[in-house]
Coordinates of C-alpha atoms in Angstrom, one line a residue:
M1 CA -45.5 -40.4 -126.5
E2 CA -43.2 -37.9 -128.2
E3 CA -40.6 -39.5 -130.4
R4 CA -37.0 -38.7 -129.5
T5 CA -35.0 -36.9 -132.1
T6 CA -32.1 -38.7 -133.6
V7 CA -28.9 -37.2 -132.3
I8 CA -26.5 -36.4 -135.2
V9 CA -23.3 -34.6 -134.2
P10 CA -20.7 -33.9 -136.9
R11 CA -17.6 -35.9 -135.7
S12 CA -15.3 -33.5 -137.5
L13 CA -12.2 -35.4 -136.5
Y14 CA -13.2 -38.3 -138.8
L15 CA -15.5 -36.6 -141.3
D16 CA -13.0 -33.9 -142.2
R17 CA -10.4 -36.6 -142.7
V18 CA -12.6 -38.5 -145.2
L19 CA -13.6 -35.3 -147.0
E20 CA -10.1 -34.1 -147.5
L21 CA -9.2 -37.4 -149.1
L22 CA -12.1 -37.4 -151.6
D23 CA -11.0 -37.2 -155.2
T24 CA -7.6 -38.6 -154.3
P25 CA -6.6 -42.0 -155.8
P26 CA -6.6 -44.2 -152.7
M27 CA -9.8 -46.0 -151.6
K28 CA -11.0 -44.8 -148.2
V29 CA -11.5 -47.6 -145.7
I30 CA -13.5 -46.6 -142.6
T31 CA -13.1 -49.2 -139.8
G32 CA -14.3 -49.6 -136.3
M33 CA -16.6 -51.6 -134.0
R34 CA -20.3 -52.0 -134.8
R35 CA -22.5 -49.1 -133.8
V36 CA -19.5 -46.8 -133.3
G37 CA -20.8 -44.3 -135.9
K38 CA -19.3 -45.4 -139.2
S39 CA -22.7 -45.4 -141.1
T40 CA -23.5 -41.9 -139.8
I41 CA -20.1 -40.6 -141.1
L42 CA -20.8 -42.3 -144.5
R43 CA -24.2 -40.6 -144.7
S44 CA -22.5 -37.3 -143.8
V45 CA -20.1 -37.9 -146.7
A46 CA -23.0 -38.4 -149.0
A47 CA -24.7 -35.2 -147.7
S48 CA -21.4 -33.2 -148.2
L49 CA -21.1 -34.5 -151.8
H50 CA -24.7 -33.4 -152.6
Q51 CA -24.1 -30.0 -151.0
G52 CA -21.0 -29.7 -153.1
G53 CA -23.0 -30.0 -156.3
V54 CA -22.5 -33.7 -157.1
P55 CA -25.7 -35.0 -158.7
A56 CA -27.7 -37.4 -156.5
Q57 CA -27.5 -40.2 -159.0
N58 CA -23.7 -40.0 -159.0
V59 CA -23.5 -40.9 -155.3
V60 CA -24.2 -44.7 -155.2
S61 CA -24.7 -46.1 -151.7
Y62 CA -25.2 -49.6 -150.4
N63 CA -25.7 -50.7 -146.7
F64 CA -25.1 -54.4 -146.6
E65 CA -26.7 -54.7 -143.1
S66 CA -30.0 -54.5 -145.0
M67 CA -31.7 -57.8 -145.8
S68 CA -32.9 -56.2 -149.0
L69 CA -29.3 -56.4 -150.3
A70 CA -28.8 -60.1 -149.5
P71 CA -28.8 -61.0 -153.2
L72 CA -25.9 -58.6 -153.7
T73 CA -23.6 -60.1 -151.1
N74 CA -21.4 -61.9 -153.7
A75 CA -18.8 -60.3 -155.9
D76 CA -20.4 -60.9 -159.3
A77 CA -23.9 -59.7 -158.3
L78 CA -22.6 -56.5 -156.7
Y79 CA -20.3 -55.7 -159.6
R80 CA -23.2 -56.1 -162.2
D81 CA -25.5 -54.0 -160.0
V82 CA -23.1 -51.1 -159.7
L83 CA -22.5 -51.1 -163.4
S84 CA -26.2 -51.0 -164.1
R85 CA -26.7 -48.1 -161.7
V86 CA -24.0 -46.0 -163.1
S87 CA -24.6 -46.8 -166.8
G88 CA -25.0 -43.6 -168.8
L89 CA -24.0 -41.3 -166.0
E90 CA -21.7 -38.4 -166.7
G91 CA -18.8 -37.3 -164.5
R92 CA -17.2 -39.1 -161.5
V93 CA -19.2 -41.6 -159.5
Y94 CA -18.8 -41.9 -155.7
L95 CA -19.4 -45.4 -154.4
L96 CA -20.2 -45.7 -150.7
L97 CA -20.3 -49.3 -149.4
D98 CA -21.4 -49.8 -145.8
E99 CA -20.3 -52.9 -143.9
V100 CA -18.7 -54.2 -147.0
Q101 CA -17.2 -57.3 -145.2
E102 CA -20.7 -58.9 -145.7
V103 CA -19.9 -59.2 -149.4
A104 CA -17.9 -62.3 -150.3
G105 CA -15.1 -61.3 -152.5
W106 CA -15.7 -57.5 -152.2
E107 CA -12.0 -56.9 -152.7
R108 CA -12.3 -58.1 -156.3
V109 CA -15.3 -55.8 -156.9
V110 CA -13.6 -52.6 -155.8
A111 CA -10.3 -53.5 -157.5
S112 CA -12.2 -54.0 -160.8
L113 CA -14.4 -50.9 -160.4
K114 CA -11.3 -48.7 -159.9
V115 CA -10.1 -49.9 -163.3
D116 CA -13.4 -49.9 -165.1
L117 CA -14.9 -46.6 -163.9
D118 CA -14.1 -43.0 -163.1
C119 CA -15.0 -43.5 -159.4
D120 CA -14.0 -42.7 -155.9
I121 CA -14.8 -45.5 -153.3
V122 CA -15.4 -45.2 -149.6
V123 CA -16.1 -48.4 -147.7
T124 CA -16.8 -49.2 -144.0
G125 CA -16.2 -52.4 -142.1
S126 CA -16.5 -53.9 -138.6
S127 CA -13.6 -56.3 -138.9
A128 CA -9.9 -55.7 -138.9
T129 CA -9.6 -58.6 -141.4
L130 CA -10.9 -56.0 -143.9
L131 CA -7.2 -55.0 -144.2
A132 CA -5.9 -58.5 -144.2
S133 CA -3.7 -60.2 -146.8
E134 CA -6.3 -60.3 -149.6
L135 CA -7.0 -56.6 -149.6
A136 CA -3.3 -55.8 -149.1
T137 CA -2.4 -57.9 -152.1
R138 CA -5.0 -56.5 -154.4
L139 CA -4.9 -52.9 -153.3
A140 CA -1.4 -52.5 -151.9
G141 CA -0.6 -48.8 -151.6
R142 CA -4.1 -47.9 -152.9
Y143 CA -6.1 -47.5 -149.7
I144 CA -6.1 -45.3 -146.6
E145 CA -7.6 -46.5 -143.3
I146 CA -9.7 -44.0 -141.2
R147 CA -10.2 -45.6 -137.8
I148 CA -13.4 -44.6 -136.0
W149 CA -13.4 -44.8 -132.2
P150 CA -16.2 -44.6 -129.6
L151 CA -16.9 -41.1 -128.4
S152 CA -14.1 -39.3 -126.6
F153 CA -15.2 -37.5 -123.4
G154 CA -15.2 -34.2 -125.4
E155 CA -17.4 -35.7 -128.0
F156 CA -19.6 -37.2 -125.3
L157 CA -20.2 -33.7 -124.0
D158 CA -21.0 -32.5 -127.5
F159 CA -23.6 -35.2 -127.9
K160 CA -25.1 -34.3 -124.5
R161 CA -25.6 -30.7 -125.6
K162 CA -27.1 -31.8 -128.9
A163 CA -29.5 -34.2 -127.2
G164 CA -30.6 -31.5 -124.8
T165 CA -29.6 -33.4 -121.7
E166 CA -27.0 -30.7 -120.7
P167 CA -27.4 -26.9 -121.0
V168 CA -25.4 -25.5 -123.9
D169 CA -23.4 -23.0 -121.8
E170 CA -22.7 -25.4 -119.0
A171 CA -21.7 -28.7 -120.7
R172 CA -18.0 -28.0 -121.2
A173 CA -17.6 -26.3 -117.7
D174 CA -19.5 -29.2 -116.1
G175 CA -17.2 -31.6 -118.0
L176 CA -14.3 -30.6 -115.7
S177 CA -16.4 -31.3 -112.6
L178 CA -15.9 -34.3 -110.4
T179 CA -19.0 -33.7 -108.2
S180 CA -21.7 -36.3 -107.9
G181 CA -23.8 -36.3 -111.1
A182 CA -21.1 -34.6 -113.2
P183 CA -20.8 -35.8 -116.8
I184 CA -17.6 -37.7 -116.2
W185 CA -19.5 -40.2 -114.0
E186 CA -22.1 -40.8 -116.7
Y187 CA -19.3 -41.3 -119.2
L188 CA -17.6 -43.9 -116.9
R189 CA -20.9 -45.6 -116.4
F190 CA -22.3 -45.7 -120.0
G191 CA -19.3 -45.2 -122.2
G192 CA -18.9 -43.7 -125.6
M193 CA -21.3 -45.5 -128.0
P194 CA -23.2 -42.7 -129.8
G195 CA -26.5 -44.6 -129.7
I196 CA -27.0 -44.1 -126.0
H197 CA -27.7 -40.4 -126.6
E198 CA -30.8 -41.3 -128.6
L199 CA -32.3 -43.1 -125.6
P200 CA -34.0 -41.9 -122.5
P201 CA -31.6 -41.3 -119.6
D202 CA -32.7 -44.6 -117.9
A203 CA -29.9 -47.0 -116.8
D204 CA -31.9 -50.2 -117.6
I205 CA -32.6 -49.0 -121.1
R206 CA -29.1 -48.0 -121.8
D207 CA -27.7 -51.2 -120.3
A208 CA -30.0 -53.2 -122.5
Y209 CA -28.8 -51.3 -125.6
L210 CA -25.1 -51.8 -124.7
S211 CA -25.7 -55.5 -124.1
D212 CA -27.3 -55.8 -127.5
V213 CA -24.3 -54.0 -129.1
F214 CA -21.9 -56.4 -127.5
N215 CA -23.9 -59.4 -128.3
S216 CA -24.0 -58.3 -131.9
V217 CA -20.3 -58.0 -132.0
L218 CA -19.8 -61.4 -130.4
L219 CA -22.4 -63.3 -132.5
R220 CA -22.0 -61.6 -135.9
D221 CA -18.4 -60.5 -136.0
V222 CA -16.9 -63.4 -134.0
V223 CA -19.1 -66.4 -133.7
S224 CA -20.6 -66.3 -137.2
R225 CA -17.6 -65.0 -139.1
H226 CA -15.2 -67.6 -137.6
R227 CA -17.8 -70.4 -137.3
L228 CA -17.2 -70.9 -133.6
R229 CA -19.2 -73.6 -132.0
D230 CA -18.6 -73.0 -128.3
V231 CA -20.3 -69.6 -127.6
D232 CA -20.2 -70.3 -123.9
L233 CA -16.5 -70.6 -124.0
L234 CA -16.2 -67.2 -125.8
S235 CA -18.5 -65.6 -123.2
R236 CA -16.5 -67.0 -120.3
L237 CA -13.2 -65.7 -121.9
T238 CA -14.6 -62.2 -122.3
A239 CA -15.9 -62.2 -118.8
F240 CA -12.4 -63.2 -117.6
V241 CA -10.9 -60.3 -119.5
A242 CA -13.6 -58.0 -117.9
S243 CA -12.8 -59.2 -114.4
N244 CA -9.0 -58.7 -115.0
L245 CA -9.2 -55.2 -116.4
G246 CA -6.0 -53.3 -115.7
H247 CA -4.1 -56.5 -114.8
T248 CA -1.6 -58.4 -117.0
F249 CA -2.4 -62.1 -117.6
S250 CA -1.2 -64.9 -119.8
A251 CA -2.9 -67.7 -121.7
S252 CA -1.9 -70.2 -119.0
S253 CA -3.7 -68.1 -116.4
V254 CA -6.8 -68.2 -118.6
T255 CA -6.6 -72.0 -119.0
R256 CA -6.3 -72.4 -115.2
F257 CA -9.4 -70.3 -114.7
M258 CA -11.3 -72.3 -117.3
K259 CA -10.2 -75.5 -115.6
S260 CA -11.7 -74.2 -112.3
Q261 CA -14.9 -73.7 -114.3
D262 CA -14.8 -77.3 -115.5
R263 CA -14.0 -76.1 -119.0
R264 CA -10.8 -77.1 -120.8
L265 CA -9.0 -75.3 -123.6
G266 CA -5.4 -74.9 -124.7
S267 CA -3.3 -71.8 -124.9
E268 CA -3.6 -71.7 -128.7
T269 CA -7.4 -71.6 -128.5
V270 CA -7.1 -68.7 -126.0
Y271 CA -5.0 -66.7 -128.3
R272 CA -7.1 -67.5 -131.3
Y273 CA -10.3 -66.3 -129.5
L274 CA -8.6 -63.2 -128.2
Q275 CA -7.4 -62.4 -131.7
H276 CA -11.0 -62.8 -133.0
L277 CA -12.2 -60.3 -130.4
E278 CA -9.4 -57.9 -131.4
E279 CA -10.3 -58.2 -135.1
A280 CA -13.9 -57.3 -134.2
F281 CA -12.6 -54.2 -132.4
A282 CA -14.1 -55.5 -129.2
L283 CA -10.7 -55.8 -127.4
R284 CA -7.3 -54.3 -127.8
P285 CA -4.1 -55.8 -126.3
V286 CA -1.4 -53.7 -124.7
R287 CA 2.0 -55.4 -124.5
R288 CA 4.6 -55.0 -121.9
V289 CA 7.6 -52.8 -122.8
E290 CA 10.9 -52.8 -120.9
V291 CA 11.2 -49.1 -120.2
K292 CA 15.0 -48.8 -120.3
R293 CA 15.6 -50.6 -123.5
R294 CA 12.2 -50.2 -125.1
R295 CA 12.1 -53.9 -125.8
L296 CA 8.8 -55.7 -126.2
L297 CA 8.3 -58.5 -123.7
E298 CA 6.7 -61.7 -124.9
T299 CA 4.3 -62.6 -122.1
Q300 CA 1.7 -61.1 -119.7
E301 CA -0.3 -58.6 -121.8
K302 CA -3.2 -56.4 -120.6
Y303 CA -6.4 -56.3 -122.6
F304 CA -8.9 -53.4 -122.6
F305 CA -12.3 -53.0 -124.2
E306 CA -12.8 -50.7 -127.2
D307 CA -15.5 -49.0 -125.1
H308 CA -15.2 -49.3 -121.4
A309 CA -18.9 -49.6 -120.8
L310 CA -18.9 -53.0 -122.6
R311 CA -17.2 -54.3 -119.5
H312 CA -20.3 -53.5 -117.5
T313 CA -22.5 -55.5 -119.8
L314 CA -20.6 -58.6 -118.8
L315 CA -20.2 -58.1 -115.0
G316 CA -22.5 -55.2 -114.2
Y317 CA -21.4 -51.8 -113.0
D318 CA -19.4 -51.9 -109.8
A319 CA -17.8 -48.7 -108.4
R320 CA -15.2 -50.9 -106.7
E321 CA -13.9 -51.8 -110.2
L322 CA -13.4 -48.2 -111.3
P323 CA -9.5 -48.4 -111.1
G324 CA -9.5 -50.8 -114.1
V325 CA -12.2 -48.8 -115.9
L326 CA -10.1 -45.6 -115.6
E327 CA -7.1 -47.4 -117.1
N328 CA -9.4 -48.5 -119.9
V329 CA -10.5 -45.0 -120.6
V330 CA -6.9 -43.6 -120.6
C331 CA -5.6 -46.4 -122.8
V332 CA -8.3 -45.9 -125.5
E333 CA -7.8 -42.1 -125.3
L334 CA -4.1 -42.6 -126.0
A335 CA -4.8 -44.9 -128.9
R336 CA -7.5 -42.5 -130.3
R337 CA -4.8 -39.8 -130.4
G338 CA -2.5 -42.0 -132.4
F339 CA -0.1 -43.1 -129.6
R340 CA 1.5 -46.5 -129.7
V341 CA 0.7 -47.8 -126.2
G342 CA 2.6 -50.2 -123.9
V343 CA 2.7 -51.2 -120.3
G344 CA 6.0 -50.0 -118.9
Q345 CA 8.1 -52.7 -117.1
L346 CA 10.6 -51.6 -114.5
P347 CA 13.0 -53.7 -112.4
G348 CA 10.9 -53.1 -109.3
G349 CA 7.4 -52.4 -110.7
E350 CA 5.2 -51.2 -113.5
I351 CA 4.1 -48.0 -115.2
D352 CA 0.5 -48.2 -116.4
F353 CA 1.2 -46.7 -119.8
V354 CA 4.3 -45.8 -121.9
A355 CA 3.0 -44.1 -125.1
D356 CA 4.9 -43.0 -128.1
K357 CA 3.9 -40.9 -131.1
G358 CA 6.1 -39.1 -133.6
G359 CA 9.1 -38.9 -131.3
V360 CA 7.0 -37.8 -128.3
T361 CA 6.9 -40.1 -125.3
V362 CA 4.6 -39.8 -122.3
Y363 CA 4.4 -41.9 -119.1
I364 CA 1.1 -42.2 -117.4
Q365 CA 0.1 -43.7 -114.1
V366 CA -3.6 -44.1 -113.4
A367 CA -5.1 -44.1 -109.9
Y368 CA -8.7 -43.9 -108.7
L369 CA -8.0 -41.7 -105.6
L370 CA -4.8 -40.6 -104.0
A371 CA -6.6 -41.1 -100.7
D372 CA -3.6 -40.9 -98.4
P373 CA 0.2 -40.1 -98.5
A374 CA 1.2 -43.8 -98.9
I375 CA -0.9 -44.2 -102.1
E376 CA 0.4 -40.9 -103.5
R377 CA 4.0 -42.0 -102.8
R378 CA 3.4 -45.3 -104.5
E379 CA 1.9 -43.9 -107.7
F380 CA 4.5 -41.1 -108.0
A381 CA 7.4 -43.5 -107.2
A382 CA 6.9 -45.6 -110.4
L383 CA 7.4 -42.4 -112.5
E384 CA 10.2 -41.1 -110.4
A385 CA 12.1 -44.2 -111.1
V386 CA 12.4 -43.2 -114.8
R387 CA 15.3 -40.9 -115.3
D388 CA 14.6 -39.1 -118.5
N389 CA 13.0 -35.8 -119.5
H390 CA 9.8 -37.1 -121.1
A391 CA 6.4 -35.9 -119.8
K392 CA 5.1 -37.9 -116.8
T393 CA 1.6 -37.6 -115.4
V394 CA -0.5 -39.2 -112.6
V395 CA -4.2 -39.2 -113.6
S396 CA -6.8 -39.7 -110.9
M397 CA -10.4 -38.8 -109.9
D398 CA -9.3 -36.6 -107.0
A399 CA -11.3 -33.3 -107.0
A400 CA -8.3 -31.3 -105.7
P401 CA -6.6 -29.1 -108.3
G402 CA -3.7 -30.5 -110.2
Y403 CA -0.1 -30.0 -109.1
S404 CA 3.4 -31.1 -109.8
R405 CA 5.9 -33.0 -107.8
N406 CA 9.5 -33.6 -109.0
G407 CA 8.4 -32.6 -112.5
I408 CA 5.5 -35.1 -112.4
R409 CA 2.0 -33.7 -113.0
R410 CA -1.1 -34.8 -111.1
R411 CA -4.2 -34.2 -113.2
P412 CA -7.9 -34.9 -112.7
L413 CA -9.2 -37.3 -115.3
P414 CA -11.7 -34.9 -116.9
E415 CA -9.0 -32.2 -117.3
F416 CA -6.7 -34.8 -118.8
L417 CA -9.2 -36.1 -121.3
L418 CA -10.3 -32.6 -122.4
D419 CA -6.8 -31.2 -122.9
P420 CA -5.9 -31.2 -126.6
D421 CA -2.2 -30.9 -125.9
W422 CA -0.5 -33.1 -123.3

């Protein structure tokens, strides 16, 4: 059987950001969920350094997912090993530390190395606690975070071209299509994890891969890291989130659900488990915002998955659940572009997303299909109730061309996702 070629597509959005920060004082911290492509970007950084004339021995790399580095997963051992590897070298040293959260006390190591060596340091990590109090205290003002996301739909098309599963001249044009078999349906089904493009286009194989990814996040970045004993409880909680995608809920609603399953837990435990999942970049909360006053409301958040296909690993793919999946896709796209995202609360209803970035505000309503005039009126009415001049858009999977109504645009999802300027 012919071996499939590893698909490596330069993700310039992130790689260029890291490269432009090289040889500047701050440490570069690359964060994101497991298997989202952090290690590939780190290898690309190393390749760029070599191409730029940096001697190979001056680029010192560690991948702490390797069992061979288990003896170096404490601060003193790693510090001594780095010093031994760079001893006698001339010129600046570049230290690339992959999945550095596996090293106990790694913050002390990098803080000391910045003092003791002429070095630039790039680290990756799969936990938001990487930037928690210890790092903030030791390296306050001396690091920059580069957040890595699952593939956007545009990147998904680039990977399809590179993998040879989509003709080069047709991929981008096909990306706008909503016909059966168009790339957008594959994206909704299998999500944005780069690794799926190294697999045969077989649903069972890809589903198994995604399940392994999510289990790795749960077991390694949540259960093991936080020493949770009740894995079943965590699994039931994530399934509850998956079944309520696109709906607000509270801790009390979770406890009632668990009680119906003959499981008991308090609200504090619910919030703690949800926080652990957020820290592992598995989930992201979206809080409700009072539209008129821009005041954050304290209860009833929505939760979305970092990659929407992870929802399918818990409950299976079901086309009837696409409305929530579409909201997930739009929410993550907004966050990927740097927007601060909230759920808009109106006196008589809700706007799916109110997003702000640099003085720009956008309102977005997400619908699966505007199948009849009543649905169309309902979706547009929420935005028509907001009396300001900010951009307002209804996003759906309707194949009809986009149009405007009372200044509100209706756009097909693929067009919305591929538009660089909203």
